[in-house]
Amino acid sequence: MEDWKLKLDGKWNEMKGKMKQEYGNLTDDDLKREQGKDDEFVGRLEKKLGKTKDEVIKWIQNL
């Protein structure tokens, strides 16, 4: 499994809080994750934040 996915799985509630602090426009629906659908999750963040997939993944890794 990729590094960023492991990080999400490990401390999801804490990371959601950090994501909302940094981007106040993120909603609970934006941050909803379903097992095995990480690509859809990243896609929602790409669209909402106006970032590329690589930028979103790098942001997650740096949280």
Coordinates of C-alpha atoms in Angstrom, one line a residue:
M1 CA 0.0 0.0 0.0
E2 CA 1.2 3.5 -0.8
D3 CA 2.7 5.6 2.0
W4 CA -0.1 8.3 2.0
K5 CA -2.8 5.6 2.2
L6 CA -1.2 4.2 5.3
K7 CA -1.0 7.6 6.9
L8 CA -4.7 8.1 6.2
D9 CA -5.6 4.8 7.7
G10 CA -3.5 5.4 10.8
K11 CA -4.9 8.7 12.1
W12 CA -7.9 9.5 10.1
N13 CA -9.9 11.6 12.6
E14 CA -6.8 13.7 13.5
M15 CA -6.0 14.2 9.8
K16 CA -9.6 15.2 9.0
G17 CA -9.3 17.9 11.6
K18 CA -6.1 19.2 10.1
M19 CA -7.5 19.2 6.6
K20 CA -10.5 21.3 7.8
Q21 CA -8.2 23.7 9.6
E22 CA -6.1 24.3 6.5
Y23 CA -9.1 24.4 4.1
G24 CA -12.2 25.6 5.8
N25 CA -14.3 25.0 2.8
L26 CA -13.9 21.2 3.1
T27 CA -17.1 19.5 4.3
D28 CA -17.7 16.1 5.9
D29 CA -18.9 14.9 2.5
D30 CA -15.7 16.0 0.9
L31 CA -13.7 14.1 3.5
K32 CA -15.8 10.9 3.5
R33 CA -13.6 7.9 2.8
E34 CA -14.7 4.4 1.9
Q35 CA -12.4 1.5 2.1
G36 CA -10.9 0.7 -1.3
K37 CA -12.0 4.0 -2.8
D38 CA -9.0 6.2 -2.1
D39 CA -8.8 7.3 -5.7
E40 CA -12.3 8.7 -5.5
F41 CA -11.4 10.5 -2.3
V42 CA -8.4 12.1 -3.9
G43 CA -10.4 13.0 -6.9
R44 CA -13.0 14.9 -4.8
L45 CA -10.1 16.8 -3.1
E46 CA -8.5 17.6 -6.4
K47 CA -11.8 19.1 -7.7
K48 CA -12.6 21.0 -4.4
L49 CA -9.1 22.3 -3.9
G50 CA -8.1 23.0 -7.5
K51 CA -5.0 20.8 -7.2
T52 CA -3.5 18.0 -9.1
K53 CA -3.5 14.4 -7.8
D54 CA 0.2 14.7 -7.0
E55 CA -0.3 17.9 -5.1
V56 CA -3.1 16.4 -3.1
I57 CA -1.1 13.3 -2.2
K58 CA 1.9 15.5 -1.3
W59 CA -0.3 17.6 0.9
I60 CA -1.7 14.5 2.7
Q61 CA 1.8 13.2 3.2
N62 CA 2.9 16.5 4.8
L63 CA 0.0 16.7 7.3

